[in-house]
C-alpha cells in the first residue's frame, strides 16, 4: 500500500494509527505500507513519533504523478510484481475496518 | 426576512453540511460518500461531522497537485452557486458565517460598525483569493496555502477532531499555534465587529462577491416607495446602502434592510425583474445627488 499523506492534512493523520494497526496485523503476510509525503522532515518526524508509526515513510516527488489525484490522502495498492491493483486510487481517509476489507480482497 | 427565520435557515444549512455526528464519538473524520461533492460555504473537509468538501480546500488541492489540471468541476460548481445566489451563500449557507453571527450576539460594551480603514481592508479578501488560493498553491506544490496558514474553519475542525481523538493534540506544533491565534483573533473580533472574516479575509466571499451583480437572487429597492430615510443603511451590519447599491459586492443578502424599511420599499427579487429596479435606482441616485448639490449651492 502506498499512502500519500501530508502533515497538515487532518484526514491523513487521523487514519495513520489505523494504517499502523493494519501494518502490524498483516506484515507477517507480506503486506507493506509506504507513507509518501512532501512535508518538512522535522514535521514528518514529530508526526510519525507522536502517532507511533513504524512503517516506512518515503519522500514524495514527481515520480508519484501517475497516482496523483490532487487530494490527500490518496492510496494505491501494488502487488509483489509491481502491478497496480486498484483501477482507481482510493481518495480520502478510511477506518480500520474499511481498509482491512479492501486489503483482504487483494490478499485473497 | 426576520432574524429568527434567517437563523433557522443558517442552522439547517450548517446541520445538513455536518450531518455525520458519528465522527465526534469515534474521533474519525467522516468518510461519507458525499465527500466528493463540494458544499457552497466554508466548511472544512476535516471537521469530524462534515459530509462534503470545502470548495476552497478542494480548489487549492487541485491547483497544488504535482500534475496540474484545471479543476473544472470545482470552478463550475462555484460559478453555479454564485450565479444562483451570489453572496446569499455567505448570509445563509456558510457555517462559519453562522458562527460569526452567533459570536456577534454576545453583548459587548462597544460594538464597532465601521472604522476608517474598513473599506480598504475589505480588499484583502481578494488578495487572499488570488494569492493564497490560486497563485501560491500553483507554484508551491502540495501546499494549500490558505488552508495551511490561515483558514480559521480548518483550525476549528482540527480542534474538534483533536477533542474527539485526544492523541492528535500531540501533533499540534508552531503552525497550529499560529492558526489558533488567527482563530482567536477572529473569534474576539466577531464579538465586536460583525463578520470580520467575511468582510476582510474570506476568499470564498471574494469569489461570490462579483456575482451579486448578476446572480438570479437579487435585492430590489423600489425607488417610488423609497423616501431616502436611510433606515436600511443604518440596519445593515455590512455597511451597505441598499437604497443606492442593492447589488453591492459586500451585501450578503441577509435581509435586515428589508425588515428595517418602514415603507416596504426593499424586497428579494430575481435578476429577471432587475432592469427596472436598477434604472429606478440610478434615477434615485441622480436625484439624491442633485438634491445634495442644490442644498450645497443654497448653503
GROMACS .gro file of C-alpha atoms in nm:
model
  407
    1UNK     CA    1   0.000   0.000   0.000
    2UNK     CA    2   0.129   0.344  -0.094
    3UNK     CA    3  -0.043   0.604   0.118
    4UNK     CA    4   0.015   0.963   0.011
    5UNK     CA    5  -0.027   1.196   0.305
    6UNK     CA    6   0.076   1.535   0.442
    7UNK     CA    7   0.135   1.654   0.797
    8UNK     CA    8  -0.114   1.943   0.759
    9UNK     CA    9  -0.392   1.712   0.637
   10UNK     CA   10  -0.645   1.619   0.909
   11UNK     CA   11  -0.790   1.306   0.743
   12UNK     CA   12  -0.434   1.182   0.669
   13UNK     CA   13  -0.303   1.193   1.025
   14UNK     CA   14  -0.642   1.079   1.151
   15UNK     CA   15  -0.617   0.746   0.967
   16UNK     CA   16  -0.246   0.681   1.031
   17UNK     CA   17  -0.295   0.495   1.364
   18UNK     CA   18  -0.537   0.262   1.180
   19UNK     CA   19  -0.288   0.212   0.898
   20UNK     CA   20  -0.022   0.129   1.159
   21UNK     CA   21  -0.256  -0.129   1.311
   22UNK     CA   22  -0.320  -0.276   0.967
   23UNK     CA   23   0.055  -0.293   0.902
   24UNK     CA   24   0.121  -0.462   1.238
   25UNK     CA   25  -0.154  -0.719   1.185
   26UNK     CA   26  -0.073  -0.810   0.824
   27UNK     CA   27   0.302  -0.760   0.777
   28UNK     CA   28   0.356  -1.130   0.850
   29UNK     CA   29   0.160  -1.197   0.527
   30UNK     CA   30   0.397  -0.981   0.325
   31UNK     CA   31   0.194  -0.663   0.348
   32UNK     CA   32   0.392  -0.339   0.341
   33UNK     CA   33   0.279   0.022   0.374
   34UNK     CA   34   0.484   0.308   0.232
   35UNK     CA   35   0.376   0.651   0.352
   36UNK     CA   36   0.471   0.905   0.083
   37UNK     CA   37   0.483   1.271   0.181
   38UNK     CA   38   0.632   1.601   0.067
   39UNK     CA   39   0.609   1.765   0.410
   40UNK     CA   40   0.906   1.907   0.602
   41UNK     CA   41   1.126   1.641   0.757
   42UNK     CA   42   1.103   1.779   1.111
   43UNK     CA   43   0.722   1.774   1.090
   44UNK     CA   44   0.726   1.421   0.948
   45UNK     CA   45   0.947   1.302   1.235
   46UNK     CA   46   0.729   1.452   1.507
   47UNK     CA   47   0.407   1.324   1.345
   48UNK     CA   48   0.541   0.972   1.299
   49UNK     CA   49   0.679   0.966   1.655
   50UNK     CA   50   0.356   1.101   1.809
   51UNK     CA   51   0.139   0.850   1.625
   52UNK     CA   52   0.372   0.555   1.682
   53UNK     CA   53   0.405   0.485   1.310
   54UNK     CA   54   0.670   0.223   1.225
   55UNK     CA   55   0.601   0.156   0.856
   56UNK     CA   56   0.849   0.322   0.618
   57UNK     CA   57   0.797   0.684   0.519
   58UNK     CA   58   0.935   0.798   0.185
   59UNK     CA   59   0.960   1.140   0.024
   60UNK     CA   60   0.702   1.214  -0.242
   61UNK     CA   61   0.813   1.370  -0.571
   62UNK     CA   62   0.708   1.390  -0.936
   63UNK     CA   63   0.752   1.014  -0.976
   64UNK     CA   64   0.421   0.974  -0.795
   65UNK     CA   65   0.237   1.176  -1.063
   66UNK     CA   66   0.068   0.870  -1.209
   67UNK     CA   67  -0.116   0.820  -0.877
   68UNK     CA   68  -0.181   1.186  -0.810
   69UNK     CA   69  -0.547   1.276  -0.774
   70UNK     CA   70  -0.492   1.626  -0.642
   71UNK     CA   71  -0.608   1.520  -0.299
   72UNK     CA   72  -0.453   1.370   0.015
   73UNK     CA   73  -0.482   1.112   0.147
   74UNK     CA   74  -0.467   0.910  -0.173
   75UNK     CA   75  -0.387   0.542  -0.153
   76UNK     CA   76  -0.296   0.276  -0.410
   77UNK     CA   77  -0.221  -0.096  -0.383
   78UNK     CA   78   0.063  -0.255  -0.575
   79UNK     CA   79   0.136  -0.628  -0.588
   80UNK     CA   80   0.470  -0.801  -0.541
   81UNK     CA   81   0.539  -0.786  -0.918
   82UNK     CA   82   0.488  -0.412  -0.933
   83UNK     CA   83   0.138  -0.414  -1.088
   84UNK     CA   84  -0.109  -0.153  -0.970
   85UNK     CA   85  -0.405  -0.344  -0.827
   86UNK     CA   86  -0.669  -0.077  -0.788
   87UNK     CA   87  -0.827   0.056  -1.106
   88UNK     CA   88  -0.876   0.394  -0.937
   89UNK     CA   89  -0.673   0.535  -0.645
   90UNK     CA   90  -0.854   0.543  -0.311
   91UNK     CA   91  -0.918   0.906  -0.222
   92UNK     CA   92  -0.988   1.014   0.137
   93UNK     CA   93  -0.931   0.857   0.477
   94UNK     CA   94  -1.091   0.530   0.582
   95UNK     CA   95  -1.145   0.338   0.904
   96UNK     CA   96  -0.950   0.028   1.001
   97UNK     CA   97  -1.245  -0.197   0.911
   98UNK     CA   98  -1.275  -0.044   0.563
   99UNK     CA   99  -0.902  -0.074   0.490
  100UNK     CA  100  -0.898  -0.429   0.621
  101UNK     CA  101  -1.186  -0.524   0.392
  102UNK     CA  102  -1.008  -0.372   0.090
  103UNK     CA  103  -0.676  -0.533   0.184
  104UNK     CA  104  -0.830  -0.877   0.229
  105UNK     CA  105  -0.990  -0.854  -0.114
  106UNK     CA  106  -0.637  -0.817  -0.259
  107UNK     CA  107  -0.471  -1.074  -0.035
  108UNK     CA  108  -0.710  -1.349  -0.144
  109UNK     CA  109  -3.674   3.843   0.647
  110UNK     CA  110  -3.687   3.823   1.024
  111UNK     CA  111  -3.379   3.725   1.216
  112UNK     CA  112  -3.526   3.406   1.362
  113UNK     CA  113  -3.613   3.265   1.021
  114UNK     CA  114  -3.267   3.351   0.890
  115UNK     CA  115  -3.105   3.182   1.191
  116UNK     CA  116  -3.321   2.875   1.131
  117UNK     CA  117  -3.211   2.851   0.765
  118UNK     CA  118  -2.847   2.902   0.866
  119UNK     CA  119  -2.869   2.633   1.135
  120UNK     CA  120  -3.035   2.388   0.899
  121UNK     CA  121  -2.771   2.455   0.633
  122UNK     CA  122  -2.491   2.402   0.888
  123UNK     CA  123  -2.655   2.080   1.008
  124UNK     CA  124  -2.701   1.942   0.656
  125UNK     CA  125  -2.334   2.010   0.580
  126UNK     CA  126  -2.229   1.847   0.909
  127UNK     CA  127  -2.479   1.566   0.938
  128UNK     CA  128  -2.242   1.281   1.029
  129UNK     CA  129  -2.216   1.318   1.407
  130UNK     CA  130  -2.052   0.976   1.449
  131UNK     CA  131  -1.715   1.142   1.392
  132UNK     CA  132  -1.738   1.328   1.723
  133UNK     CA  133  -1.767   0.998   1.910
  134UNK     CA  134  -1.531   0.786   1.703
  135UNK     CA  135  -1.263   1.053   1.660
  136UNK     CA  136  -1.272   0.996   1.285
  137UNK     CA  137  -1.320   1.237   1.000
  138UNK     CA  138  -1.648   1.142   0.834
  139UNK     CA  139  -1.593   0.920   0.532
  140UNK     CA  140  -1.939   0.982   0.383
  141UNK     CA  141  -1.969   0.906   0.011
  142UNK     CA  142  -2.095   1.263  -0.037
  143UNK     CA  143  -1.748   1.398   0.046
  144UNK     CA  144  -1.673   1.406  -0.326
  145UNK     CA  145  -1.926   1.688  -0.353
  146UNK     CA  146  -1.829   2.045  -0.268
  147UNK     CA  147  -2.058   2.237  -0.034
  148UNK     CA  148  -2.134   2.603  -0.113
  149UNK     CA  149  -1.988   2.752   0.209
  150UNK     CA  150  -1.665   2.737   0.407
  151UNK     CA  151  -1.689   2.405   0.589
  152UNK     CA  152  -1.363   2.216   0.639
  153UNK     CA  153  -1.335   1.863   0.499
  154UNK     CA  154  -1.153   1.765   0.819
  155UNK     CA  155  -1.441   1.850   1.051
  156UNK     CA  156  -1.541   1.516   1.212
  157UNK     CA  157  -1.904   1.565   1.105
  158UNK     CA  158  -1.851   1.719   0.757
  159UNK     CA  159  -2.034   1.531   0.483
  160UNK     CA  160  -1.900   1.743   0.199
  161UNK     CA  161  -1.577   1.902   0.080
  162UNK     CA  162  -1.486   2.268   0.119
  163UNK     CA  163  -1.469   2.428  -0.228
  164UNK     CA  164  -1.173   2.646  -0.129
  165UNK     CA  165  -0.981   2.345   0.008
  166UNK     CA  166  -1.063   2.139  -0.300
  167UNK     CA  167  -0.960   2.420  -0.534
  168UNK     CA  168  -0.621   2.453  -0.365
  169UNK     CA  169  -0.569   2.076  -0.356
  170UNK     CA  170  -0.625   2.055  -0.729
  171UNK     CA  171  -0.411   2.356  -0.810
  172UNK     CA  172  -0.121   2.247  -0.590
  173UNK     CA  173  -0.106   1.886  -0.706
  174UNK     CA  174   0.211   1.774  -0.886
  175UNK     CA  175   0.022   1.706  -1.206
  176UNK     CA  176  -0.154   2.034  -1.271
  177UNK     CA  177  -0.504   2.014  -1.410
  178UNK     CA  178  -0.774   2.277  -1.432
  179UNK     CA  179  -1.035   2.199  -1.164
  180UNK     CA  180  -1.335   2.242  -1.394
  181UNK     CA  181  -1.573   2.068  -1.154
  182UNK     CA  182  -1.496   2.294  -0.857
  183UNK     CA  183  -1.487   2.616  -1.060
  184UNK     CA  184  -1.809   2.517  -1.237
  185UNK     CA  185  -1.983   2.442  -0.909
  186UNK     CA  186  -1.867   2.772  -0.756
  187UNK     CA  187  -1.992   2.961  -1.062
  188UNK     CA  188  -2.324   2.776  -1.033
  189UNK     CA  189  -2.369   2.871  -0.665
  190UNK     CA  190  -2.257   3.228  -0.738
  191UNK     CA  191  -2.485   3.270  -1.041
  192UNK     CA  192  -2.779   3.138  -0.844
  193UNK     CA  193  -2.735   3.307  -0.506
  194UNK     CA  194  -2.437   3.545  -0.512
  195UNK     CA  195  -2.328   3.624  -0.157
  196UNK     CA  196  -2.655   3.491  -0.016
  197UNK     CA  197  -2.436   3.181   0.028
  198UNK     CA  198  -2.242   3.382   0.290
  199UNK     CA  199  -2.560   3.509   0.452
  200UNK     CA  200  -2.750   3.182   0.472
  201UNK     CA  201  -2.547   2.874   0.385
  202UNK     CA  202  -2.198   2.923   0.528
  203UNK     CA  203  -2.146   2.754   0.869
  204UNK     CA  204  -1.855   2.984   0.951
  205UNK     CA  205  -2.080   3.281   0.878
  206UNK     CA  206  -2.334   3.139   1.125
  207UNK     CA  207  -2.062   3.104   1.388
  208UNK     CA  208  -1.965   3.470   1.345
  209UNK     CA  209  -2.332   3.574   1.362
  210UNK     CA  210  -2.370   3.390   1.693
  211UNK     CA  211  -2.049   3.538   1.832
  212UNK     CA  212  -2.171   3.886   1.742
  213UNK     CA  213  -2.479   3.829   1.957
  214UNK     CA  214  -2.256   3.819   2.268
  215UNK     CA  215  -2.305   4.151   2.449
  216UNK     CA  216  -2.005   4.385   2.448
  217UNK     CA  217  -1.985   4.738   2.582
  218UNK     CA  218  -1.884   4.881   2.245
  219UNK     CA  219  -1.973   4.725   1.911
  220UNK     CA  220  -1.786   4.873   1.615
  221UNK     CA  221  -1.987   4.908   1.297
  222UNK     CA  222  -1.725   5.074   1.081
  223UNK     CA  223  -1.391   5.249   1.114
  224UNK     CA  224  -1.152   5.447   0.898
  225UNK     CA  225  -0.967   5.160   0.726
  226UNK     CA  226  -1.278   4.942   0.694
  227UNK     CA  227  -1.340   4.992   0.323
  228UNK     CA  228  -0.972   4.940   0.236
  229UNK     CA  229  -0.936   4.626   0.449
  230UNK     CA  230  -1.219   4.468   0.252
  231UNK     CA  231  -0.987   4.437  -0.048
  232UNK     CA  232  -0.766   4.193   0.147
  233UNK     CA  233  -1.006   3.907   0.078
  234UNK     CA  234  -0.945   3.944  -0.297
  235UNK     CA  235  -0.570   3.922  -0.237
  236UNK     CA  236  -0.626   3.612  -0.023
  237UNK     CA  237  -0.824   3.454  -0.308
  238UNK     CA  238  -0.574   3.544  -0.581
  239UNK     CA  239  -0.253   3.467  -0.391
  240UNK     CA  240  -0.346   3.228  -0.108
  241UNK     CA  241  -0.591   3.012  -0.303
  242UNK     CA  242  -0.479   3.037  -0.666
  243UNK     CA  243  -0.125   3.163  -0.740
  244UNK     CA  244   0.081   3.031  -0.446
  245UNK     CA  245  -0.071   2.680  -0.445
  246UNK     CA  246   0.003   2.653  -0.820
  247UNK     CA  247   0.371   2.727  -0.761
  248UNK     CA  248   0.428   2.565  -0.420
  249UNK     CA  249   0.335   2.204  -0.479
  250UNK     CA  250   0.123   2.013  -0.229
  251UNK     CA  251   0.071   2.328  -0.028
  252UNK     CA  252  -0.282   2.463   0.003
  253UNK     CA  253  -0.153   2.795   0.138
  254UNK     CA  254  -0.485   2.933   0.265
  255UNK     CA  255  -0.580   2.608   0.444
  256UNK     CA  256  -0.232   2.556   0.582
  257UNK     CA  257  -0.161   2.904   0.718
  258UNK     CA  258  -0.485   3.098   0.751
  259UNK     CA  259  -0.820   2.921   0.741
  260UNK     CA  260  -0.995   2.952   1.081
  261UNK     CA  261  -1.259   2.698   0.976
  262UNK     CA  262  -0.982   2.440   0.932
  263UNK     CA  263  -0.835   2.528   1.272
  264UNK     CA  264  -1.173   2.482   1.432
  265UNK     CA  265  -1.213   2.149   1.251
  266UNK     CA  266  -0.868   2.046   1.375
  267UNK     CA  267  -0.962   2.134   1.732
  268UNK     CA  268  -1.290   1.943   1.709
  269UNK     CA  269  -1.104   1.645   1.566
  270UNK     CA  270  -0.846   1.660   1.845
  271UNK     CA  271  -1.119   1.676   2.110
  272UNK     CA  272  -1.268   1.364   1.951
  273UNK     CA  273  -0.929   1.189   1.935
  274UNK     CA  274  -0.709   1.342   2.207
  275UNK     CA  275  -0.383   1.188   2.087
  276UNK     CA  276  -0.394   1.432   1.797
  277UNK     CA  277  -0.319   1.713   2.044
  278UNK     CA  278   0.039   1.585   2.048
  279UNK     CA  279   0.069   1.682   1.680
  280UNK     CA  280  -0.008   2.049   1.737
  281UNK     CA  281   0.307   2.246   1.665
  282UNK     CA  282   0.405   2.602   1.584
  283UNK     CA  283   0.191   2.628   1.272
  284UNK     CA  284  -0.118   2.516   1.458
  285UNK     CA  285  -0.047   2.771   1.731
  286UNK     CA  286  -0.023   3.041   1.462
  287UNK     CA  287  -0.356   2.932   1.318
  288UNK     CA  288  -0.508   2.910   1.665
  289UNK     CA  289  -0.403   3.274   1.722
  290UNK     CA  290  -0.578   3.373   1.397
  291UNK     CA  291  -0.890   3.184   1.503
  292UNK     CA  292  -0.872   3.352   1.847
  293UNK     CA  293  -0.840   3.699   1.694
  294UNK     CA  294  -1.131   3.634   1.455
  295UNK     CA  295  -1.342   3.497   1.740
  296UNK     CA  296  -1.279   3.802   1.959
  297UNK     CA  297  -1.319   4.042   1.666
  298UNK     CA  298  -1.652   3.877   1.575
  299UNK     CA  299  -1.792   3.978   1.913
  300UNK     CA  300  -1.707   4.343   1.843
  301UNK     CA  301  -1.729   4.369   1.462
  302UNK     CA  302  -1.996   4.199   1.250
  303UNK     CA  303  -1.847   3.911   1.047
  304UNK     CA  304  -1.484   4.033   1.030
  305UNK     CA  305  -1.369   3.719   0.849
  306UNK     CA  306  -1.636   3.757   0.578
  307UNK     CA  307  -1.561   4.127   0.538
  308UNK     CA  308  -1.182   4.116   0.525
  309UNK     CA  309  -1.039   3.770   0.470
  310UNK     CA  310  -1.275   3.513   0.321
  311UNK     CA  311  -1.164   3.405  -0.030
  312UNK     CA  312  -1.498   3.234  -0.088
  313UNK     CA  313  -1.681   3.560  -0.019
  314UNK     CA  314  -1.438   3.728  -0.259
  315UNK     CA  315  -1.525   3.472  -0.526
  316UNK     CA  316  -1.901   3.513  -0.482
  317UNK     CA  317  -1.887   3.896  -0.447
  318UNK     CA  318  -1.890   3.989  -0.820
  319UNK     CA  319  -2.183   3.752  -0.873
  320UNK     CA  320  -2.405   3.983  -0.665
  321UNK     CA  321  -2.445   4.196  -0.975
  322UNK     CA  322  -2.558   3.912  -1.199
  323UNK     CA  323  -2.695   3.639  -0.969
  324UNK     CA  324  -3.051   3.517  -1.006
  325UNK     CA  325  -3.133   3.618  -0.647
  326UNK     CA  326  -3.133   3.994  -0.610
  327UNK     CA  327  -3.243   4.257  -0.364
  328UNK     CA  328  -3.458   4.523  -0.523
  329UNK     CA  329  -3.528   4.874  -0.397
  330UNK     CA  330  -3.842   5.035  -0.528
  331UNK     CA  331  -3.747   5.395  -0.597
  332UNK     CA  332  -4.111   5.501  -0.599
  333UNK     CA  333  -4.158   5.393  -0.238
  334UNK     CA  334  -3.810   5.484  -0.107
  335UNK     CA  335  -3.809   5.805   0.097
  336UNK     CA  336  -3.431   5.803   0.135
  337UNK     CA  337  -3.464   5.779   0.514
  338UNK     CA  338  -3.155   5.552   0.530
  339UNK     CA  339  -3.313   5.315   0.782
  340UNK     CA  340  -3.181   5.032   0.560
  341UNK     CA  341  -2.827   5.168   0.569
  342UNK     CA  342  -2.840   5.205   0.947
  343UNK     CA  343  -2.970   4.848   0.982
  344UNK     CA  344  -2.705   4.695   0.756
  345UNK     CA  345  -2.421   4.532   0.950
  346UNK     CA  346  -2.215   4.504   0.632
  347UNK     CA  347  -2.240   4.885   0.589
  348UNK     CA  348  -2.413   4.865   0.251
  349UNK     CA  349  -2.668   5.124   0.143
  350UNK     CA  350  -2.926   4.912  -0.043
  351UNK     CA  351  -3.126   5.220  -0.143
  352UNK     CA  352  -2.835   5.317  -0.368
  353UNK     CA  353  -2.641   4.993  -0.422
  354UNK     CA  354  -2.870   4.691  -0.385
  355UNK     CA  355  -2.622   4.481  -0.585
  356UNK     CA  356  -2.317   4.579  -0.378
  357UNK     CA  357  -2.041   4.316  -0.367
  358UNK     CA  358  -2.044   4.347   0.013
  359UNK     CA  359  -2.414   4.261   0.054
  360UNK     CA  360  -2.464   3.912   0.199
  361UNK     CA  361  -2.840   3.923   0.126
  362UNK     CA  362  -2.927   3.880   0.495
  363UNK     CA  363  -3.248   4.080   0.452
  364UNK     CA  364  -3.206   4.311   0.754
  365UNK     CA  365  -3.266   4.609   0.527
  366UNK     CA  366  -3.593   4.453   0.414
  367UNK     CA  367  -3.716   4.429   0.774
  368UNK     CA  368  -3.587   4.777   0.857
  369UNK     CA  369  -3.753   4.962   0.569
  370UNK     CA  370  -4.061   5.143   0.705
  371UNK     CA  371  -4.204   5.186   0.354
  372UNK     CA  372  -4.163   4.824   0.242
  373UNK     CA  373  -3.957   4.950  -0.050
  374UNK     CA  374  -3.690   4.677  -0.035
  375UNK     CA  375  -3.757   4.314  -0.118
  376UNK     CA  376  -3.599   3.999  -0.254
  377UNK     CA  377  -3.628   3.972  -0.628
  378UNK     CA  378  -3.477   3.792  -0.925
  379UNK     CA  379  -3.240   3.912  -1.190
  380UNK     CA  380  -3.522   3.892  -1.442
  381UNK     CA  381  -3.709   4.177  -1.275
  382UNK     CA  382  -3.393   4.376  -1.203
  383UNK     CA  383  -3.381   4.606  -1.505
  384UNK     CA  384  -3.649   4.847  -1.395
  385UNK     CA  385  -3.517   4.848  -1.040
  386UNK     CA  386  -3.165   4.941  -1.143
  387UNK     CA  387  -3.291   5.211  -1.371
  388UNK     CA  388  -3.505   5.344  -1.089
  389UNK     CA  389  -3.212   5.333  -0.851
  390UNK     CA  390  -2.987   5.515  -1.094
  391UNK     CA  391  -3.255   5.783  -1.127
  392UNK     CA  392  -3.285   5.794  -0.749
  393UNK     CA  393  -2.906   5.827  -0.709
  394UNK     CA  394  -2.903   6.111  -0.958
  395UNK     CA  395  -3.198   6.269  -0.778
  396UNK     CA  396  -3.024   6.248  -0.438
  397UNK     CA  397  -2.700   6.384  -0.582
  398UNK     CA  398  -2.890   6.670  -0.745
  399UNK     CA  399  -3.067   6.749  -0.417
  400UNK     CA  400  -2.735   6.745  -0.232
  401UNK     CA  401  -2.572   6.972  -0.491
  402UNK     CA  402  -2.870   7.206  -0.478
  403UNK     CA  403  -2.852   7.212  -0.097
  404UNK     CA  404  -2.478   7.285  -0.110
  405UNK     CA  405  -2.546   7.565  -0.358
  406UNK     CA  406  -2.811   7.719  -0.133
  407UNK     CA  407  -2.578   7.699   0.170
   0.00000   0.00000   0.00000
